[in-house]
Amino acid sequence: MHALLVEDDDRMARALGTALARRGHTVRRVGRALDALRHVHEAEFVLLDLGLPDLDGLELLRRLRTVCDAPLIVVTARCEERDIVQGLRAGADDYVVKPFRMAELIARIDTVRRRTGRHPGRPGDGAAAAGRPVRAGDVEVDPAGRTVTVAGSEVRLTRREFDVLAFLAARPDEVHPREVILDRIWGDAFLAASRSLDVHVAGIRAKTGRPGLVRTVRGFGYQLGASPAADAQRDQGR
């Protein structure tokens, strides 16, 4: 795997580069946002520090996501909840706060690599797993094309947001436990203690404009729901 390491601290960059090289990966290290944008197309994986000298890391993350869909983990000293939420919403596949244990970071990299790009459903998990579009009110989820439309207009979700929605759409009649979703999408059921899943669900609701598209079952998990707009249209027709 060829990794792009975006890190302006020389000592941290050396440590990360050495750890990745020992696992057989090649690494291109850059310390500026401009260079990251220049080389991201060749990357199979990205590690991104947010404290860059020429551009805020969150803004760089948003720009990277417009041109690159490679797995990306934020590795930063920013530990405020607001920063973590913004990073996940901007498209990061994981968020690791410095200081960290190198073994843990490597494990997270391996997990993201295994899970990224895989369809979230198992064979036989319903229409979504078979590649057929699934409708929930006026919302259509197309797992084959990885698109979501609301009232006929396409809505852009991050890769992780789409994976969560497609997983729920694969079995729309079931309530899915948080731990199962986290294990299938993130590869780590212990992320239940984090807000990663909640942030992505909030992103789905906000971007589609359909708060009821993902239904929360308190203390358990989530289920695909119908859109309020469709419910209102159905009620008017009665």
mmCIF file of N, CA, C and O in Angstrom, residues 57-119:
data_model
loop_
_atom_site.group_PDB
_atom_site.id
_atom_site.type_symbol
_atom_site.label_atom_id
_atom_site.label_comp_id
_atom_site.label_asym_id
_atom_site.label_seq_id
_atom_site.Cartn_x
_atom_site.Cartn_y
_atom_site.Cartn_z
ATOM 1 N N GLY A 57 -6.369 22.171 8.632
ATOM 2 C CA GLY A 57 -6.490 20.768 8.243
ATOM 3 C C GLY A 57 -7.895 20.335 7.895
ATOM 4 O O GLY A 57 -8.097 19.495 7.009
ATOM 5 N N LEU A 58 -8.899 20.892 8.572
ATOM 6 C CA LEU A 58 -10.279 20.531 8.259
ATOM 7 C C LEU A 58 -10.669 21.003 6.863
ATOM 8 O O LEU A 58 -11.374 20.310 6.132
ATOM 9 N N GLU A 59 -10.210 22.187 6.494
ATOM 10 C CA GLU A 59 -10.483 22.673 5.140
ATOM 11 C C GLU A 59 -9.774 21.814 4.105
ATOM 12 O O GLU A 59 -10.327 21.503 3.041
ATOM 13 N N LEU A 60 -8.544 21.404 4.410
ATOM 14 C CA LEU A 60 -7.835 20.507 3.503
ATOM 15 C C LEU A 60 -8.583 19.184 3.372
ATOM 16 O O LEU A 60 -8.706 18.636 2.267
ATOM 17 N N LEU A 61 -9.082 18.665 4.486
ATOM 18 C CA LEU A 61 -9.842 17.414 4.454
ATOM 19 C C LEU A 61 -11.033 17.534 3.514
ATOM 20 O O LEU A 61 -11.298 16.629 2.702
ATOM 21 N N ARG A 62 -11.753 18.629 3.611
ATOM 22 C CA ARG A 62 -12.917 18.828 2.720
ATOM 23 C C ARG A 62 -12.475 18.863 1.258
ATOM 24 O O ARG A 62 -13.139 18.285 0.386
ATOM 25 N N ARG A 63 -11.364 19.516 0.983
ATOM 26 C CA ARG A 63 -10.880 19.596 -0.403
ATOM 27 C C ARG A 63 -10.396 18.231 -0.890
ATOM 28 O O ARG A 63 -10.628 17.868 -2.049
ATOM 29 N N LEU A 64 -9.722 17.488 -0.022
ATOM 30 C CA LEU A 64 -9.263 16.153 -0.410
ATOM 31 C C LEU A 64 -10.439 15.256 -0.772
ATOM 32 O O LEU A 64 -10.372 14.461 -1.712
ATOM 33 N N ARG A 65 -11.517 15.388 -0.023
ATOM 34 C CA ARG A 65 -12.671 14.524 -0.261
ATOM 35 C C ARG A 65 -13.385 14.846 -1.574
ATOM 36 O O ARG A 65 -14.162 14.038 -2.066
ATOM 37 N N THR A 66 -13.127 16.007 -2.151
ATOM 38 C CA THR A 66 -13.732 16.318 -3.444
ATOM 39 C C THR A 66 -12.960 15.683 -4.596
ATOM 40 O O THR A 66 -13.491 15.565 -5.702
ATOM 41 N N VAL A 67 -11.725 15.270 -4.347
ATOM 42 C CA VAL A 67 -10.900 14.724 -5.431
ATOM 43 C C VAL A 67 -10.389 13.318 -5.150
ATOM 44 O O VAL A 67 -9.817 12.678 -6.022
ATOM 45 N N CYS A 68 -10.591 12.816 -3.930
ATOM 46 C CA CYS A 68 -10.008 11.532 -3.552
ATOM 47 C C CYS A 68 -10.939 10.782 -2.612
ATOM 48 O O CYS A 68 -11.469 11.364 -1.663
ATOM 49 N N ASP A 69 -11.105 9.487 -2.869
ATOM 50 C CA ASP A 69 -11.970 8.651 -2.032
ATOM 51 C C ASP A 69 -11.160 7.611 -1.260
ATOM 52 O O ASP A 69 -11.717 6.652 -0.734
ATOM 53 N N ALA A 70 -9.847 7.802 -1.188
ATOM 54 C CA ALA A 70 -8.997 6.849 -0.478
ATOM 55 C C ALA A 70 -9.298 6.871 1.018
ATOM 56 O O ALA A 70 -9.735 7.890 1.565
ATOM 57 N N PRO A 71 -9.088 5.758 1.715
ATOM 58 C CA PRO A 71 -9.270 5.740 3.172
ATOM 59 C C PRO A 71 -8.414 6.822 3.829
ATOM 60 O O PRO A 71 -7.261 7.017 3.436
ATOM 61 N N LEU A 72 -8.973 7.516 4.802
ATOM 62 C CA LEU A 72 -8.276 8.640 5.424
ATOM 63 C C LEU A 72 -8.514 8.641 6.925
ATOM 64 O O LEU A 72 -9.663 8.547 7.371
ATOM 65 N N ILE A 73 -7.426 8.736 7.669
ATOM 66 C CA ILE A 73 -7.494 8.848 9.124
ATOM 67 C C ILE A 73 -6.851 10.160 9.547
ATOM 68 O O ILE A 73 -5.726 10.470 9.140
ATOM 69 N N VAL A 74 -7.572 10.927 10.343
ATOM 70 C CA VAL A 74 -7.012 12.143 10.929
ATOM 71 C C VAL A 74 -6.171 11.748 12.133
ATOM 72 O O VAL A 74 -6.616 10.965 12.984
ATOM 73 N N VAL A 75 -4.949 12.265 12.205
ATOM 74 C CA VAL A 75 -4.055 12.028 13.338
ATOM 75 C C VAL A 75 -3.616 13.400 13.832
ATOM 76 O O VAL A 75 -2.810 14.071 13.188
ATOM 77 N N THR A 76 -4.139 13.834 14.965
ATOM 78 C CA THR A 76 -3.970 15.227 15.359
ATOM 79 C C THR A 76 -3.983 15.385 16.871
ATOM 80 O O THR A 76 -4.433 14.490 17.602
ATOM 81 N N ALA A 77 -3.498 16.547 17.327
ATOM 82 C CA ALA A 77 -3.548 16.865 18.755
ATOM 83 C C ALA A 77 -4.872 17.505 19.142
ATOM 84 O O ALA A 77 -5.155 17.683 20.328
ATOM 85 N N ARG A 78 -5.690 17.857 18.167
ATOM 86 C CA ARG A 78 -6.980 18.485 18.462
ATOM 87 C C ARG A 78 -7.922 17.442 19.072
ATOM 88 O O ARG A 78 -8.310 16.495 18.403
ATOM 89 N N CYS A 79 -8.285 17.657 20.311
ATOM 90 C CA CYS A 79 -9.069 16.649 21.028
ATOM 91 C C CYS A 79 -10.444 17.133 21.445
ATOM 92 O O CYS A 79 -11.183 16.408 22.122
ATOM 93 N N GLU A 80 -10.811 18.368 21.073
ATOM 94 C CA GLU A 80 -12.126 18.868 21.430
ATOM 95 C C GLU A 80 -13.205 18.113 20.658
ATOM 96 O O GLU A 80 -13.013 17.750 19.496
ATOM 97 N N GLU A 81 -14.328 17.902 21.311
ATOM 98 C CA GLU A 81 -15.417 17.171 20.665
ATOM 99 C C GLU A 81 -15.832 17.838 19.355
ATOM 100 O O GLU A 81 -16.127 17.165 18.365
ATOM 101 N N ARG A 82 -15.837 19.143 19.325
ATOM 102 C CA ARG A 82 -16.234 19.870 18.115
ATOM 103 C C ARG A 82 -15.327 19.520 16.949
ATOM 104 O O ARG A 82 -15.790 19.316 15.819
ATOM 105 N N ASP A 83 -14.014 19.451 17.210
ATOM 106 C CA ASP A 83 -13.066 19.122 16.146
ATOM 107 C C ASP A 83 -13.280 17.694 15.649
ATOM 108 O O ASP A 83 -13.229 17.426 14.439
ATOM 109 N N ILE A 84 -13.516 16.760 16.581
ATOM 110 C CA ILE A 84 -13.722 15.360 16.198
ATOM 111 C C ILE A 84 -14.972 15.234 15.334
ATOM 112 O O ILE A 84 -14.966 14.576 14.283
ATOM 113 N N VAL A 85 -16.053 15.887 15.762
ATOM 114 C CA VAL A 85 -17.300 15.833 15.000
ATOM 115 C C VAL A 85 -17.112 16.435 13.617
ATOM 116 O O VAL A 85 -17.548 15.876 12.603
ATOM 117 N N GLN A 86 -16.449 17.572 13.540
ATOM 118 C CA GLN A 86 -16.228 18.213 12.245
ATOM 119 C C GLN A 86 -15.364 17.348 11.334
ATOM 120 O O GLN A 86 -15.618 17.258 10.128
ATOM 121 N N GLY A 87 -14.354 16.697 11.897
ATOM 122 C CA GLY A 87 -13.495 15.839 11.100
ATOM 123 C C GLY A 87 -14.248 14.659 10.519
ATOM 124 O O GLY A 87 -14.094 14.318 9.339
ATOM 125 N N LEU A 88 -15.086 14.028 11.333
ATOM 126 C CA LEU A 88 -15.872 12.891 10.856
ATOM 127 C C LEU A 88 -16.890 13.336 9.820
ATOM 128 O O LEU A 88 -17.111 12.661 8.812
ATOM 129 N N ARG A 89 -17.522 14.470 10.052
ATOM 130 C CA ARG A 89 -18.504 14.974 9.094
ATOM 131 C C ARG A 89 -17.857 15.367 7.771
ATOM 132 O O ARG A 89 -18.494 15.285 6.715
ATOM 133 N N ALA A 90 -16.608 15.805 7.832
ATOM 134 C CA ALA A 90 -15.918 16.220 6.611
ATOM 135 C C ALA A 90 -15.448 15.039 5.776
ATOM 136 O O ALA A 90 -14.974 15.227 4.651
ATOM 137 N N GLY A 91 -15.547 13.818 6.326
ATOM 138 C CA GLY A 91 -15.225 12.649 5.521
ATOM 139 C C GLY A 91 -14.118 11.761 6.035
ATOM 140 O O GLY A 91 -13.734 10.800 5.360
ATOM 141 N N ALA A 92 -13.582 12.037 7.229
ATOM 142 C CA ALA A 92 -12.550 11.158 7.781
ATOM 143 C C ALA A 92 -13.149 9.796 8.124
ATOM 144 O O ALA A 92 -14.265 9.707 8.618
ATOM 145 N N ASP A 93 -12.392 8.728 7.856
ATOM 146 C CA ASP A 93 -12.844 7.384 8.200
ATOM 147 C C ASP A 93 -12.590 7.049 9.665
ATOM 148 O O ASP A 93 -13.232 6.166 10.222
ATOM 149 N N ASP A 94 -11.656 7.763 10.283
ATOM 150 C CA ASP A 94 -11.382 7.582 11.704
ATOM 151 C C ASP A 94 -10.659 8.829 12.188
ATOM 152 O O ASP A 94 -10.164 9.639 11.380
ATOM 153 N N TYR A 95 -10.590 8.990 13.500
ATOM 154 C CA TYR A 95 -9.999 10.190 14.089
ATOM 155 C C TYR A 95 -9.190 9.749 15.302
ATOM 156 O O TYR A 95 -9.754 9.214 16.261
ATOM 157 N N VAL A 96 -7.877 9.949 15.256
ATOM 158 C CA VAL A 96 -6.976 9.518 16.326
ATOM 159 C C VAL A 96 -6.318 10.747 16.936
ATOM 160 O O VAL A 96 -5.770 11.589 16.214
ATOM 161 N N VAL A 97 -6.370 10.836 18.252
ATOM 162 C CA VAL A 97 -5.832 12.002 18.951
ATOM 163 C C VAL A 97 -4.428 11.703 19.468
ATOM 164 O O VAL A 97 -4.178 10.648 20.057
ATOM 165 N N LYS A 98 -3.502 12.639 19.246
ATOM 166 C CA LYS A 98 -2.155 12.548 19.791
ATOM 167 C C LYS A 98 -2.178 12.941 21.266
ATOM 168 O O LYS A 98 -2.939 13.833 21.654
ATOM 169 N N PRO A 99 -1.332 12.327 22.115
ATOM 170 C CA PRO A 99 -0.446 11.189 21.799
ATOM 171 C C PRO A 99 -1.231 9.892 21.713
ATOM 172 O O PRO A 99 -2.301 9.766 22.313
ATOM 173 N N PHE A 100 -0.704 8.951 20.963
ATOM 174 C CA PHE A 100 -1.386 7.676 20.773
ATOM 175 C C PHE A 100 -0.350 6.555 20.795
ATOM 176 O O PHE A 100 0.846 6.796 20.656
ATOM 177 N N ARG A 101 -0.822 5.343 20.972
ATOM 178 C CA ARG A 101 0.055 4.171 20.882
ATOM 179 C C ARG A 101 0.174 3.774 19.420
ATOM 180 O O ARG A 101 -0.838 3.641 18.733
ATOM 181 N N MET A 102 1.388 3.574 18.969
ATOM 182 C CA MET A 102 1.600 3.263 17.562
ATOM 183 C C MET A 102 0.875 1.983 17.154
ATOM 184 O O MET A 102 0.311 1.895 16.059
ATOM 185 N N ALA A 103 0.877 0.987 18.056
ATOM 186 C CA ALA A 103 0.205 -0.271 17.732
ATOM 187 C C ALA A 103 -1.289 -0.051 17.507
ATOM 188 O O ALA A 103 -1.904 -0.679 16.636
ATOM 189 N N GLU A 104 -1.878 0.853 18.289
ATOM 190 C CA GLU A 104 -3.307 1.136 18.118
ATOM 191 C C GLU A 104 -3.568 1.807 16.774
ATOM 192 O O GLU A 104 -4.519 1.455 16.067
ATOM 193 N N LEU A 105 -2.721 2.758 16.404
ATOM 194 C CA LEU A 105 -2.907 3.429 15.114
ATOM 195 C C LEU A 105 -2.783 2.439 13.970
ATOM 196 O O LEU A 105 -3.593 2.453 13.031
ATOM 197 N N ILE A 106 -1.784 1.574 14.023
ATOM 198 C CA ILE A 106 -1.604 0.579 12.961
ATOM 199 C C ILE A 106 -2.836 -0.328 12.877
ATOM 200 O O ILE A 106 -3.300 -0.679 11.786
ATOM 201 N N ALA A 107 -3.391 -0.697 14.039
ATOM 202 C CA ALA A 107 -4.591 -1.537 14.045
ATOM 203 C C ALA A 107 -5.766 -0.801 13.420
ATOM 204 O O ALA A 107 -6.562 -1.394 12.680
ATOM 205 N N ARG A 108 -5.880 0.478 13.699
ATOM 206 C CA ARG A 108 -6.968 1.261 13.110
ATOM 207 C C ARG A 108 -6.791 1.389 11.598
ATOM 208 O O ARG A 108 -7.768 1.347 10.832
ATOM 209 N N ILE A 109 -5.551 1.557 11.162
ATOM 210 C CA ILE A 109 -5.273 1.616 9.721
ATOM 211 C C ILE A 109 -5.695 0.316 9.055
ATOM 212 O O ILE A 109 -6.380 0.313 8.019
ATOM 213 N N ASP A 110 -5.311 -0.803 9.646
ATOM 214 C CA ASP A 110 -5.671 -2.108 9.070
ATOM 215 C C ASP A 110 -7.185 -2.289 9.025
ATOM 216 O O ASP A 110 -7.729 -2.827 8.052
ATOM 217 N N THR A 111 -7.867 -1.839 10.079
ATOM 218 C CA THR A 111 -9.322 -1.986 10.132
ATOM 219 C C THR A 111 -9.992 -1.146 9.057
ATOM 220 O O THR A 111 -10.891 -1.620 8.351
ATOM 221 N N VAL A 112 -9.571 0.101 8.929
ATOM 222 C CA VAL A 112 -10.162 0.975 7.915
ATOM 223 C C VAL A 112 -9.900 0.436 6.515
ATOM 224 O O VAL A 112 -10.783 0.448 5.650
ATOM 225 N N ARG A 113 -8.718 -0.074 6.293
ATOM 226 C CA ARG A 113 -8.395 -0.633 4.976
ATOM 227 C C ARG A 113 -9.277 -1.830 4.652
ATOM 228 O O ARG A 113 -9.721 -2.005 3.515
ATOM 229 N N ARG A 114 -9.528 -2.682 5.647
ATOM 230 C CA ARG A 114 -10.366 -3.855 5.405
ATOM 231 C C ARG A 114 -11.794 -3.458 5.100
ATOM 232 O O ARG A 114 -12.452 -4.066 4.258
ATOM 233 N N ARG A 115 -12.272 -2.448 5.801
ATOM 234 C CA ARG A 115 -13.687 -2.120 5.704
ATOM 235 C C ARG A 115 -14.013 -1.139 4.592
ATOM 236 O O ARG A 115 -15.126 -1.131 4.071
ATOM 237 N N THR A 116 -13.089 -0.280 4.238
ATOM 238 C CA THR A 116 -13.376 0.753 3.257
ATOM 239 C C THR A 116 -13.616 0.147 1.884
ATOM 240 O O THR A 116 -12.830 -0.647 1.396
ATOM 241 N N GLY A 117 -14.712 0.540 1.288
ATOM 242 C CA GLY A 117 -15.001 0.084 -0.072
ATOM 243 C C GLY A 117 -15.781 -1.196 -0.135
ATOM 244 O O GLY A 117 -16.297 -1.566 -1.186
ATOM 245 N N ARG A 118 -15.931 -1.903 0.988
ATOM 246 C CA ARG A 118 -16.734 -3.114 0.985
ATOM 247 C C ARG A 118 -18.199 -2.753 1.109
ATOM 248 O O ARG A 118 -18.565 -1.833 1.821
ATOM 249 N N HIS A 119 -19.025 -3.522 0.418
ATOM 250 C CA HIS A 119 -20.452 -3.300 0.597
ATOM 251 C C HIS A 119 -20.859 -3.785 1.968
ATOM 252 O O HIS A 119 -20.465 -4.862 2.390
#
